[in-house]
Amino acid sequence: MKKFHGVGVALVTPFHEDGSIDWTGLERMLQHVTDGGVDYLVIQGTTGESATMTQAEKVEVLQFVKEKNAGKLPIVYGIGGNVTSKVVEEITKTDLTGVDAILSVCPYYNKPGKRGVIAHYTAVADASPVPVIMYNIPGRTGINMTSATVIELAQHPNIIGVKEASCIIEQCMEIFRDMPEDFLLISGDDVQAVPIISIGGVGVMSVIANAFPGKFTGMVHAALNGDFATARKTLGSFLDIDPLLYEEGNPVGVKGILESLGLISSDVRLPLMKTSEELKERQRSVIQKDKLV
């Protein structure tokens, strides 16, 4: 599973003002992150606004990415939800040819207990023809997958890793201590990428790599190569911009930066609103101060 070491960019879905998909912008983004050296693509995660995409649109985006993936980067595709039967149905009905793994978020809103989470992921993993990476993000789902739950699920032969966005370092340390040798501990938080690598993680699925793929990927690769002095210094330059990615919601913040960089518009789908001019101005100030471009 070395293909999932390093930086997986949680790719945005560019839109026009009327809400339709901006295919030219999506191709431009693919070129931008590929040229920046990211290691793999994460399609239709939260940052891709999967919550407001129809299943047909999601599949259309996936097909487009497969066709335009000039760097032949590995692809992780988001299929998750809080109705297990619907997740399984989507998996079985989606052509996953050319997809290297699926990313499946912990069931949200229902707030299942440990037994329910284990039964959900077991059904997903049993149904999937490709490996499954779990996604723990308590801030969105309302529940935290404990290290004990993750470790139990890690025994399933088709569950290969976890995107860990609890931001609880002790929990990540427990996962690394007890997980199978080939299991993947992946940071789900950009500014925790270096700390999680330091305790055994293999990289990060990143939002900020949409905007600054070269600088961010260089930082992660330095950490993976044991050069934590360089990685820590680079990480410091991202600390001020990171909260401005989420102040008005994700991917509102990163799309504001991408618009300022001339890559795509900042248009999003309701209930999100496009980046305010006031936030974009603060973003530009931080980018200039911290020499991010």
PDB file of C-alpha atoms in Angstrom:
ATOM      1  CA  MET A   1       0.000   0.000   0.000  1.00  0.00           C
ATOM      2  CA  LYS A   2       2.944   2.341  -0.573  1.00  0.00           C
ATOM      3  CA  LYS A   3       0.775   4.113  -3.153  1.00  0.00           C
ATOM      4  CA  PHE A   4      -1.066   5.779  -0.251  1.00  0.00           C
ATOM      5  CA  HIS A   5       2.059   7.096   1.445  1.00  0.00           C
ATOM      6  CA  GLY A   6       2.596  10.859   1.219  1.00  0.00           C
ATOM      7  CA  VAL A   7      -0.031  13.413   0.187  1.00  0.00           C
ATOM      8  CA  GLY A   8      -3.454  12.553  -1.125  1.00  0.00           C
ATOM      9  CA  VAL A   9      -5.134  15.760  -2.221  1.00  0.00           C
ATOM     10  CA  ALA A  10      -8.827  15.967  -1.307  1.00  0.00           C
ATOM     11  CA  LEU A  11      -9.692  17.481  -4.656  1.00  0.00           C
ATOM     12  CA  VAL A  12     -12.251  20.288  -4.889  1.00  0.00           C
ATOM     13  CA  THR A  13     -15.065  20.175  -7.437  1.00  0.00           C
ATOM     14  CA  PRO A  14     -15.087  23.499  -9.313  1.00  0.00           C
ATOM     15  CA  PHE A  15     -18.488  24.987 -10.115  1.00  0.00           C
ATOM     16  CA  HIS A  16     -19.835  27.748 -12.309  1.00  0.00           C
ATOM     17  CA  GLU A  17     -22.005  30.458 -10.791  1.00  0.00           C
ATOM     18  CA  ASP A  18     -25.152  28.531 -11.778  1.00  0.00           C
ATOM     19  CA  GLY A  19     -23.975  25.469  -9.833  1.00  0.00           C
ATOM     20  CA  SER A  20     -22.986  23.366 -12.827  1.00  0.00           C
ATOM     21  CA  ILE A  21     -19.635  21.575 -12.780  1.00  0.00           C
ATOM     22  CA  ASP A  22     -16.741  23.524 -14.270  1.00  0.00           C
ATOM     23  CA  TRP A  23     -14.998  20.785 -16.238  1.00  0.00           C
ATOM     24  CA  THR A  24     -12.276  23.089 -17.559  1.00  0.00           C
ATOM     25  CA  GLY A  25     -11.538  24.173 -14.003  1.00  0.00           C
ATOM     26  CA  LEU A  26     -11.425  20.572 -12.820  1.00  0.00           C
ATOM     27  CA  GLU A  27      -8.898  19.681 -15.496  1.00  0.00           C
ATOM     28  CA  ARG A  28      -6.859  22.740 -14.516  1.00  0.00           C
ATOM     29  CA  MET A  29      -6.904  21.611 -10.882  1.00  0.00           C
ATOM     30  CA  LEU A  30      -5.784  18.119 -11.831  1.00  0.00           C
ATOM     31  CA  GLN A  31      -2.826  19.568 -13.714  1.00  0.00           C
ATOM     32  CA  HIS A  32      -2.019  21.944 -10.843  1.00  0.00           C
ATOM     33  CA  VAL A  33      -1.848  19.286  -8.133  1.00  0.00           C
ATOM     34  CA  THR A  34      -0.101  16.773 -10.377  1.00  0.00           C
ATOM     35  CA  ASP A  35       2.560  19.316 -11.297  1.00  0.00           C
ATOM     36  CA  GLY A  36       2.869  20.066  -7.573  1.00  0.00           C
ATOM     37  CA  GLY A  37       3.882  16.474  -6.890  1.00  0.00           C
ATOM     38  CA  VAL A  38       1.000  15.077  -4.839  1.00  0.00           C
ATOM     39  CA  ASP A  39       1.093  11.312  -4.467  1.00  0.00           C
ATOM     40  CA  TYR A  40      -2.558  10.396  -5.062  1.00  0.00           C
ATOM     41  CA  LEU A  41      -6.002  11.868  -5.671  1.00  0.00           C
ATOM     42  CA  VAL A  42      -8.967  11.742  -3.292  1.00  0.00           C
ATOM     43  CA  ILE A  43     -12.160  12.289  -5.288  1.00  0.00           C
ATOM     44  CA  GLN A  44     -15.582  13.182  -3.899  1.00  0.00           C
ATOM     45  CA  GLY A  45     -14.694  13.536  -0.264  1.00  0.00           C
ATOM     46  CA  THR A  46     -16.046  16.363   1.888  1.00  0.00           C
ATOM     47  CA  THR A  47     -13.809  18.873   0.108  1.00  0.00           C
ATOM     48  CA  GLY A  48     -15.262  17.746  -3.219  1.00  0.00           C
ATOM     49  CA  GLU A  49     -18.707  18.751  -1.905  1.00  0.00           C
ATOM     50  CA  SER A  50     -19.992  15.202  -2.216  1.00  0.00           C
ATOM     51  CA  ALA A  51     -22.879  16.027   0.124  1.00  0.00           C
ATOM     52  CA  THR A  52     -24.479  18.227  -2.546  1.00  0.00           C
ATOM     53  CA  MET A  53     -23.599  16.060  -5.549  1.00  0.00           C
ATOM     54  CA  THR A  54     -25.978  13.530  -7.054  1.00  0.00           C
ATOM     55  CA  GLN A  55     -24.687   9.989  -7.466  1.00  0.00           C
ATOM     56  CA  ALA A  56     -24.719  10.509 -11.235  1.00  0.00           C
ATOM     57  CA  GLU A  57     -22.609  13.662 -10.892  1.00  0.00           C
ATOM     58  CA  LYS A  58     -20.166  11.900  -8.600  1.00  0.00           C
ATOM     59  CA  VAL A  59     -19.689   9.100 -11.125  1.00  0.00           C
ATOM     60  CA  GLU A  60     -19.293  11.650 -13.920  1.00  0.00           C
ATOM     61  CA  VAL A  61     -16.561  13.440 -11.959  1.00  0.00           C
ATOM     62  CA  LEU A  62     -14.831  10.123 -11.257  1.00  0.00           C
ATOM     63  CA  GLN A  63     -14.880   9.160 -14.935  1.00  0.00           C
ATOM     64  CA  PHE A  64     -13.543  12.573 -15.944  1.00  0.00           C
ATOM     65  CA  VAL A  65     -10.702  12.339 -13.428  1.00  0.00           C
ATOM     66  CA  LYS A  66      -9.762   8.860 -14.649  1.00  0.00           C
ATOM     67  CA  GLU A  67      -9.631  10.136 -18.226  1.00  0.00           C
ATOM     68  CA  LYS A  68      -7.654  13.296 -17.400  1.00  0.00           C
ATOM     69  CA  ASN A  69      -5.293  11.760 -14.825  1.00  0.00           C
ATOM     70  CA  ALA A  70      -2.192  12.491 -16.878  1.00  0.00           C
ATOM     71  CA  GLY A  71       0.146  11.601 -14.035  1.00  0.00           C
ATOM     72  CA  LYS A  72      -1.609   8.244 -13.586  1.00  0.00           C
ATOM     73  CA  LEU A  73      -1.855   8.926  -9.864  1.00  0.00           C
ATOM     74  CA  PRO A  74      -3.657   6.424  -7.635  1.00  0.00           C
ATOM     75  CA  ILE A  75      -7.314   7.322  -7.024  1.00  0.00           C
ATOM     76  CA  VAL A  76      -9.288   7.122  -3.793  1.00  0.00           C
ATOM     77  CA  TYR A  77     -13.034   7.607  -4.273  1.00  0.00           C
ATOM     78  CA  GLY A  78     -15.456   8.661  -1.552  1.00  0.00           C
ATOM     79  CA  ILE A  79     -18.452   6.409  -0.908  1.00  0.00           C
ATOM     80  CA  GLY A  80     -19.962   6.778   2.534  1.00  0.00           C
ATOM     81  CA  GLY A  81     -23.109   7.599   4.432  1.00  0.00           C
ATOM     82  CA  ASN A  82     -25.285   6.845   7.408  1.00  0.00           C
ATOM     83  CA  VAL A  83     -27.583   4.286   5.751  1.00  0.00           C
ATOM     84  CA  THR A  84     -25.522   1.116   5.424  1.00  0.00           C
ATOM     85  CA  SER A  85     -27.741  -0.471   2.775  1.00  0.00           C
ATOM     86  CA  LYS A  86     -27.490   2.621   0.562  1.00  0.00           C
ATOM     87  CA  VAL A  87     -23.688   2.736   0.898  1.00  0.00           C
ATOM     88  CA  VAL A  88     -23.473  -0.934  -0.062  1.00  0.00           C
ATOM     89  CA  GLU A  89     -25.832  -0.346  -2.992  1.00  0.00           C
ATOM     90  CA  GLU A  90     -23.744   2.585  -4.245  1.00  0.00           C
ATOM     91  CA  ILE A  91     -20.594   0.486  -4.030  1.00  0.00           C
ATOM     92  CA  THR A  92     -22.131  -2.369  -6.004  1.00  0.00           C
ATOM     93  CA  LYS A  93     -23.593  -0.081  -8.667  1.00  0.00           C
ATOM     94  CA  THR A  94     -20.453   2.048  -9.219  1.00  0.00           C
ATOM     95  CA  ASP A  95     -17.839   1.000 -11.763  1.00  0.00           C
ATOM     96  CA  LEU A  96     -14.705   1.103  -9.624  1.00  0.00           C
ATOM     97  CA  THR A  97     -12.376   0.086 -12.441  1.00  0.00           C
ATOM     98  CA  GLY A  98      -9.268   2.238 -12.091  1.00  0.00           C
ATOM     99  CA  VAL A  99     -10.059   3.133  -8.470  1.00  0.00           C
ATOM    100  CA  ASP A 100      -7.410   2.029  -5.983  1.00  0.00           C
ATOM    101  CA  ALA A 101      -9.478   2.348  -2.788  1.00  0.00           C
ATOM    102  CA  ILE A 102     -12.652   3.871  -1.442  1.00  0.00           C
ATOM    103  CA  LEU A 103     -12.785   6.331   1.443  1.00  0.00           C
ATOM    104  CA  SER A 104     -15.821   5.752   3.631  1.00  0.00           C
ATOM    105  CA  VAL A 105     -16.784   8.123   6.424  1.00  0.00           C
ATOM    106  CA  CYS A 106     -17.932   6.855   9.806  1.00  0.00           C
ATOM    107  CA  PRO A 107     -21.760   6.913   9.899  1.00  0.00           C
ATOM    108  CA  TYR A 108     -22.964  10.358  10.963  1.00  0.00           C
ATOM    109  CA  TYR A 109     -26.070  11.747  12.684  1.00  0.00           C
ATOM    110  CA  ASN A 110     -27.390   8.311  13.767  1.00  0.00           C
ATOM    111  CA  LYS A 111     -24.526   8.156  16.319  1.00  0.00           C
ATOM    112  CA  PRO A 112     -24.197   4.344  16.371  1.00  0.00           C
ATOM    113  CA  GLY A 113     -22.323   2.584  19.143  1.00  0.00           C
ATOM    114  CA  LYS A 114     -19.207   0.471  18.673  1.00  0.00           C
ATOM    115  CA  ARG A 115     -21.136  -2.622  17.552  1.00  0.00           C
ATOM    116  CA  GLY A 116     -23.050  -0.601  14.957  1.00  0.00           C
ATOM    117  CA  VAL A 117     -19.894   1.031  13.569  1.00  0.00           C
ATOM    118  CA  ILE A 118     -18.197  -2.359  13.290  1.00  0.00           C
ATOM    119  CA  ALA A 119     -21.220  -3.923  11.576  1.00  0.00           C
ATOM    120  CA  HIS A 120     -21.455  -0.969   9.164  1.00  0.00           C
ATOM    121  CA  TYR A 121     -17.821  -1.087   8.084  1.00  0.00           C
ATOM    122  CA  THR A 122     -17.864  -4.876   7.863  1.00  0.00           C
ATOM    123  CA  ALA A 123     -20.789  -4.687   5.423  1.00  0.00           C
ATOM    124  CA  VAL A 124     -19.008  -1.979   3.405  1.00  0.00           C
ATOM    125  CA  ALA A 125     -15.731  -3.889   3.279  1.00  0.00           C
ATOM    126  CA  ASP A 126     -17.466  -7.152   2.373  1.00  0.00           C
ATOM    127  CA  ALA A 127     -19.253  -5.436  -0.526  1.00  0.00           C
ATOM    128  CA  SER A 128     -16.340  -3.442  -1.909  1.00  0.00           C
ATOM    129  CA  PRO A 129     -14.265  -4.875  -4.774  1.00  0.00           C
ATOM    130  CA  VAL A 130     -11.438  -2.489  -3.826  1.00  0.00           C
ATOM    131  CA  PRO A 131      -9.770  -1.797  -0.459  1.00  0.00           C
ATOM    132  CA  VAL A 132     -11.525   0.416   2.086  1.00  0.00           C
ATOM    133  CA  ILE A 133     -10.015   3.321   4.047  1.00  0.00           C
ATOM    134  CA  MET A 134     -12.126   4.369   7.022  1.00  0.00           C
ATOM    135  CA  TYR A 135     -12.602   8.045   7.871  1.00  0.00           C
ATOM    136  CA  ASN A 136     -12.917   9.206  11.469  1.00  0.00           C
ATOM    137  CA  ILE A 137     -13.985  12.842  11.770  1.00  0.00           C
ATOM    138  CA  PRO A 138     -15.936  13.409  14.999  1.00  0.00           C
ATOM    139  CA  GLY A 139     -16.453  17.107  14.280  1.00  0.00           C
ATOM    140  CA  ARG A 140     -18.725  16.183  11.370  1.00  0.00           C
ATOM    141  CA  THR A 141     -20.148  12.797  12.370  1.00  0.00           C
ATOM    142  CA  GLY A 142     -20.946  13.419  16.024  1.00  0.00           C
ATOM    143  CA  ILE A 143     -19.100  10.286  17.172  1.00  0.00           C
ATOM    144  CA  ASN A 144     -15.470   9.341  17.624  1.00  0.00           C
ATOM    145  CA  MET A 145     -14.241   5.958  16.444  1.00  0.00           C
ATOM    146  CA  THR A 146     -12.066   4.878  19.339  1.00  0.00           C
ATOM    147  CA  SER A 147      -8.703   3.259  18.799  1.00  0.00           C
ATOM    148  CA  ALA A 148     -10.208  -0.042  19.988  1.00  0.00           C
ATOM    149  CA  THR A 149     -12.895   0.149  17.271  1.00  0.00           C
ATOM    150  CA  VAL A 150     -10.329   0.987  14.602  1.00  0.00           C
ATOM    151  CA  ILE A 151      -8.054  -1.863  15.664  1.00  0.00           C
ATOM    152  CA  GLU A 152     -10.901  -4.388  15.615  1.00  0.00           C
ATOM    153  CA  LEU A 153     -11.902  -3.294  12.114  1.00  0.00           C
ATOM    154  CA  ALA A 154      -8.262  -3.323  10.989  1.00  0.00           C
ATOM    155  CA  GLN A 155      -8.402  -7.114  11.200  1.00  0.00           C
ATOM    156  CA  HIS A 156     -10.753  -7.187   8.178  1.00  0.00           C
ATOM    157  CA  PRO A 157      -8.679  -8.144   5.122  1.00  0.00           C
ATOM    158  CA  ASN A 158     -10.297  -5.455   2.950  1.00  0.00           C
ATOM    159  CA  ILE A 159      -9.909  -2.560   5.420  1.00  0.00           C
ATOM    160  CA  ILE A 160      -6.435  -1.162   4.849  1.00  0.00           C
ATOM    161  CA  GLY A 161      -6.305   2.075   6.800  1.00  0.00           C
ATOM    162  CA  VAL A 162      -7.940   4.988   8.559  1.00  0.00           C
ATOM    163  CA  LYS A 163      -8.019   8.685   7.782  1.00  0.00           C
ATOM    164  CA  GLU A 164      -7.793   9.994  11.326  1.00  0.00           C
ATOM    165  CA  ALA A 165      -9.186  13.496  11.916  1.00  0.00           C
ATOM    166  CA  SER A 166     -10.039  13.312  15.591  1.00  0.00           C
ATOM    167  CA  CYS A 167      -6.998  15.509  16.289  1.00  0.00           C
ATOM    168  CA  ILE A 168      -6.360  13.362  19.371  1.00  0.00           C
ATOM    169  CA  ILE A 169      -2.672  12.464  19.193  1.00  0.00           C
ATOM    170  CA  GLU A 170      -2.941   9.920  22.019  1.00  0.00           C
ATOM    171  CA  GLN A 171      -5.612   8.069  20.035  1.00  0.00           C
ATOM    172  CA  CYS A 172      -3.366   8.020  16.960  1.00  0.00           C
ATOM    173  CA  MET A 173      -0.521   6.664  19.084  1.00  0.00           C
ATOM    174  CA  GLU A 174      -2.783   3.872  20.374  1.00  0.00           C
ATOM    175  CA  ILE A 175      -3.807   2.982  16.821  1.00  0.00           C
ATOM    176  CA  PHE A 176      -0.181   2.782  15.689  1.00  0.00           C
ATOM    177  CA  ARG A 177       0.804   0.747  18.729  1.00  0.00           C
ATOM    178  CA  ASP A 178      -1.866  -1.902  18.190  1.00  0.00           C
ATOM    179  CA  MET A 179      -2.564  -1.928  14.448  1.00  0.00           C
ATOM    180  CA  PRO A 180      -1.411  -4.633  12.012  1.00  0.00           C
ATOM    181  CA  GLU A 181       1.981  -3.965  10.472  1.00  0.00           C
ATOM    182  CA  ASP A 182       0.630  -3.104   7.014  1.00  0.00           C
ATOM    183  CA  PHE A 183      -2.279  -0.930   8.204  1.00  0.00           C
ATOM    184  CA  LEU A 184      -2.248   2.739   7.136  1.00  0.00           C
ATOM    185  CA  LEU A 185      -2.549   5.561   9.669  1.00  0.00           C
ATOM    186  CA  ILE A 186      -3.285   8.678   7.603  1.00  0.00           C
ATOM    187  CA  SER A 187      -3.741  12.173   8.992  1.00  0.00           C
ATOM    188  CA  GLY A 188      -7.035  13.840   8.144  1.00  0.00           C
ATOM    189  CA  ASP A 189      -5.834  17.205   9.388  1.00  0.00           C
ATOM    190  CA  ASP A 190      -3.244  19.233   7.487  1.00  0.00           C
ATOM    191  CA  VAL A 191      -1.410  20.790  10.433  1.00  0.00           C
ATOM    192  CA  GLN A 192      -1.271  17.450  12.248  1.00  0.00           C
ATOM    193  CA  ALA A 193       0.370  15.695   9.299  1.00  0.00           C
ATOM    194  CA  VAL A 194       3.926  16.092  10.604  1.00  0.00           C
ATOM    195  CA  PRO A 195       3.091  15.131  14.212  1.00  0.00           C
ATOM    196  CA  ILE A 196       1.153  12.052  13.042  1.00  0.00           C
ATOM    197  CA  ILE A 197       4.004  11.009  10.751  1.00  0.00           C
ATOM    198  CA  SER A 198       6.344  11.351  13.724  1.00  0.00           C
ATOM    199  CA  ILE A 199       4.369   8.708  15.648  1.00  0.00           C
ATOM    200  CA  GLY A 200       4.008   6.277  12.737  1.00  0.00           C
ATOM    201  CA  GLY A 201       1.613   7.775  10.199  1.00  0.00           C
ATOM    202  CA  VAL A 202       2.226   7.433   6.468  1.00  0.00           C
ATOM    203  CA  GLY A 203       0.970  10.834   5.296  1.00  0.00           C
ATOM    204  CA  VAL A 204      -2.133  12.956   4.976  1.00  0.00           C
ATOM    205  CA  MET A 205      -5.282  13.462   2.939  1.00  0.00           C
ATOM    206  CA  SER A 206      -5.016  17.196   2.477  1.00  0.00           C
ATOM    207  CA  VAL A 207      -7.243  20.194   1.765  1.00  0.00           C
ATOM    208  CA  ILE A 208      -4.473  22.761   1.597  1.00  0.00           C
ATOM    209  CA  ALA A 209      -2.611  20.751  -1.071  1.00  0.00           C
ATOM    210  CA  ASN A 210      -5.248  21.985  -3.531  1.00  0.00           C
ATOM    211  CA  ALA A 211      -3.722  25.443  -3.247  1.00  0.00           C
ATOM    212  CA  PHE A 212      -0.066  24.831  -2.413  1.00  0.00           C
ATOM    213  CA  PRO A 213       0.701  21.280  -3.592  1.00  0.00           C
ATOM    214  CA  GLY A 214       4.439  21.692  -4.080  1.00  0.00           C
ATOM    215  CA  LYS A 215       5.266  23.311  -0.741  1.00  0.00           C
ATOM    216  CA  PHE A 216       2.929  21.092   1.252  1.00  0.00           C
ATOM    217  CA  THR A 217       4.013  17.843  -0.420  1.00  0.00           C
ATOM    218  CA  GLY A 218       7.657  18.799   0.082  1.00  0.00           C
ATOM    219  CA  MET A 219       6.971  19.196   3.800  1.00  0.00           C
ATOM    220  CA  VAL A 220       5.293  15.789   4.086  1.00  0.00           C
ATOM    221  CA  HIS A 221       8.016  14.044   2.092  1.00  0.00           C
ATOM    222  CA  ALA A 222      10.669  15.635   4.312  1.00  0.00           C
ATOM    223  CA  ALA A 223       8.906  14.257   7.405  1.00  0.00           C
ATOM    224  CA  LEU A 224       8.562  10.801   5.843  1.00  0.00           C
ATOM    225  CA  ASN A 225      12.285  10.864   5.075  1.00  0.00           C
ATOM    226  CA  GLY A 226      13.081  11.726   8.697  1.00  0.00           C
ATOM    227  CA  ASP A 227      13.987  15.372   8.086  1.00  0.00           C
ATOM    228  CA  PHE A 228      11.733  16.769  10.793  1.00  0.00           C
ATOM    229  CA  ALA A 229      13.735  19.983  11.132  1.00  0.00           C
ATOM    230  CA  THR A 230      12.773  20.979   7.575  1.00  0.00           C
ATOM    231  CA  ALA A 231       9.229  19.661   7.968  1.00  0.00           C
ATOM    232  CA  ARG A 232       8.625  21.603  11.193  1.00  0.00           C
ATOM    233  CA  LYS A 233       9.892  24.824   9.663  1.00  0.00           C
ATOM    234  CA  THR A 234       7.607  24.458   6.636  1.00  0.00           C
ATOM    235  CA  LEU A 235       4.675  23.486   8.843  1.00  0.00           C
ATOM    236  CA  GLY A 236       5.065  26.790  10.663  1.00  0.00           C
ATOM    237  CA  SER A 237       4.345  28.666   7.449  1.00  0.00           C
ATOM    238  CA  PHE A 238       0.940  26.939   7.150  1.00  0.00           C
ATOM    239  CA  LEU A 239      -0.292  27.584  10.685  1.00  0.00           C
ATOM    240  CA  ASP A 240      -1.804  31.011   9.996  1.00  0.00           C
ATOM    241  CA  ILE A 241      -3.516  30.101   6.726  1.00  0.00           C
ATOM    242  CA  ASP A 242      -4.995  26.803   7.969  1.00  0.00           C
ATOM    243  CA  PRO A 243      -7.834  28.243  10.120  1.00  0.00           C
ATOM    244  CA  LEU A 244      -8.796  30.547   7.242  1.00  0.00           C
ATOM    245  CA  LEU A 245      -9.661  27.445   5.213  1.00  0.00           C
ATOM    246  CA  TYR A 246     -12.512  26.551   7.551  1.00  0.00           C
ATOM    247  CA  GLU A 247     -13.776  29.828   8.995  1.00  0.00           C
ATOM    248  CA  GLU A 248     -16.657  29.949   6.502  1.00  0.00           C
ATOM    249  CA  GLY A 249     -16.821  26.192   5.885  1.00  0.00           C
ATOM    250  CA  ASN A 250     -14.947  23.670   3.771  1.00  0.00           C
ATOM    251  CA  PRO A 251     -14.195  23.973   0.851  1.00  0.00           C
ATOM    252  CA  VAL A 252     -15.254  27.637   0.998  1.00  0.00           C
ATOM    253  CA  GLY A 253     -11.875  28.770   2.321  1.00  0.00           C
ATOM    254  CA  VAL A 254      -9.639  26.837  -0.031  1.00  0.00           C
ATOM    255  CA  LYS A 255     -11.782  27.817  -3.016  1.00  0.00           C
ATOM    256  CA  GLY A 256     -11.264  31.449  -2.042  1.00  0.00           C
ATOM    257  CA  ILE A 257      -7.512  30.919  -2.206  1.00  0.00           C
ATOM    258  CA  LEU A 258      -7.797  29.051  -5.503  1.00  0.00           C
ATOM    259  CA  GLU A 259      -9.779  31.970  -6.949  1.00  0.00           C
ATOM    260  CA  SER A 260      -7.111  34.423  -5.777  1.00  0.00           C
ATOM    261  CA  LEU A 261      -4.493  32.218  -7.458  1.00  0.00           C
ATOM    262  CA  GLY A 262      -6.474  32.370 -10.712  1.00  0.00           C
ATOM    263  CA  LEU A 263      -7.219  28.643 -10.861  1.00  0.00           C
ATOM    264  CA  ILE A 264     -10.995  28.361 -10.386  1.00  0.00           C
ATOM    265  CA  SER A 265     -13.900  30.425  -9.097  1.00  0.00           C
ATOM    266  CA  SER A 266     -14.899  30.277  -5.444  1.00  0.00           C
ATOM    267  CA  ASP A 267     -18.449  29.157  -6.299  1.00  0.00           C
ATOM    268  CA  VAL A 268     -19.923  26.468  -4.048  1.00  0.00           C
ATOM    269  CA  ARG A 269     -23.342  24.884  -3.679  1.00  0.00           C
ATOM    270  CA  LEU A 270     -25.881  25.854  -1.039  1.00  0.00           C
ATOM    271  CA  PRO A 271     -26.082  25.682   1.888  1.00  0.00           C
ATOM    272  CA  LEU A 272     -22.463  26.828   1.613  1.00  0.00           C
ATOM    273  CA  MET A 273     -21.818  30.353   0.381  1.00  0.00           C
ATOM    274  CA  LYS A 274     -18.881  31.489  -1.724  1.00  0.00           C
ATOM    275  CA  THR A 275     -15.930  33.056   0.039  1.00  0.00           C
ATOM    276  CA  SER A 276     -16.498  36.547   1.383  1.00  0.00           C
ATOM    277  CA  GLU A 277     -14.258  39.313   0.076  1.00  0.00           C
ATOM    278  CA  GLU A 278     -13.208  40.080   3.647  1.00  0.00           C
ATOM    279  CA  LEU A 279     -11.918  36.524   4.159  1.00  0.00           C
ATOM    280  CA  LYS A 280     -10.169  36.473   0.783  1.00  0.00           C
ATOM    281  CA  GLU A 281      -8.375  39.688   1.675  1.00  0.00           C
ATOM    282  CA  ARG A 282      -7.111  38.210   4.943  1.00  0.00           C
ATOM    283  CA  GLN A 283      -6.060  35.068   3.096  1.00  0.00           C
ATOM    284  CA  ARG A 284      -4.061  37.091   0.572  1.00  0.00           C
ATOM    285  CA  SER A 285      -2.362  38.982   3.393  1.00  0.00           C
ATOM    286  CA  VAL A 286      -1.316  35.755   5.136  1.00  0.00           C
ATOM    287  CA  ILE A 287      -0.159  34.152   1.875  1.00  0.00           C
ATOM    288  CA  GLN A 288       2.090  37.150   1.216  1.00  0.00           C
ATOM    289  CA  LYS A 289       3.364  37.339   4.813  1.00  0.00           C
ATOM    290  CA  ASP A 290       4.213  33.644   5.027  1.00  0.00           C
ATOM    291  CA  LYS A 291       5.572  33.451   1.459  1.00  0.00           C
ATOM    292  CA  LEU A 292       3.313  30.560   0.494  1.00  0.00           C
ATOM    293  CA  VAL A 293       3.609  31.397  -3.208  1.00  0.00           C
TER     294      VAL A 293
END
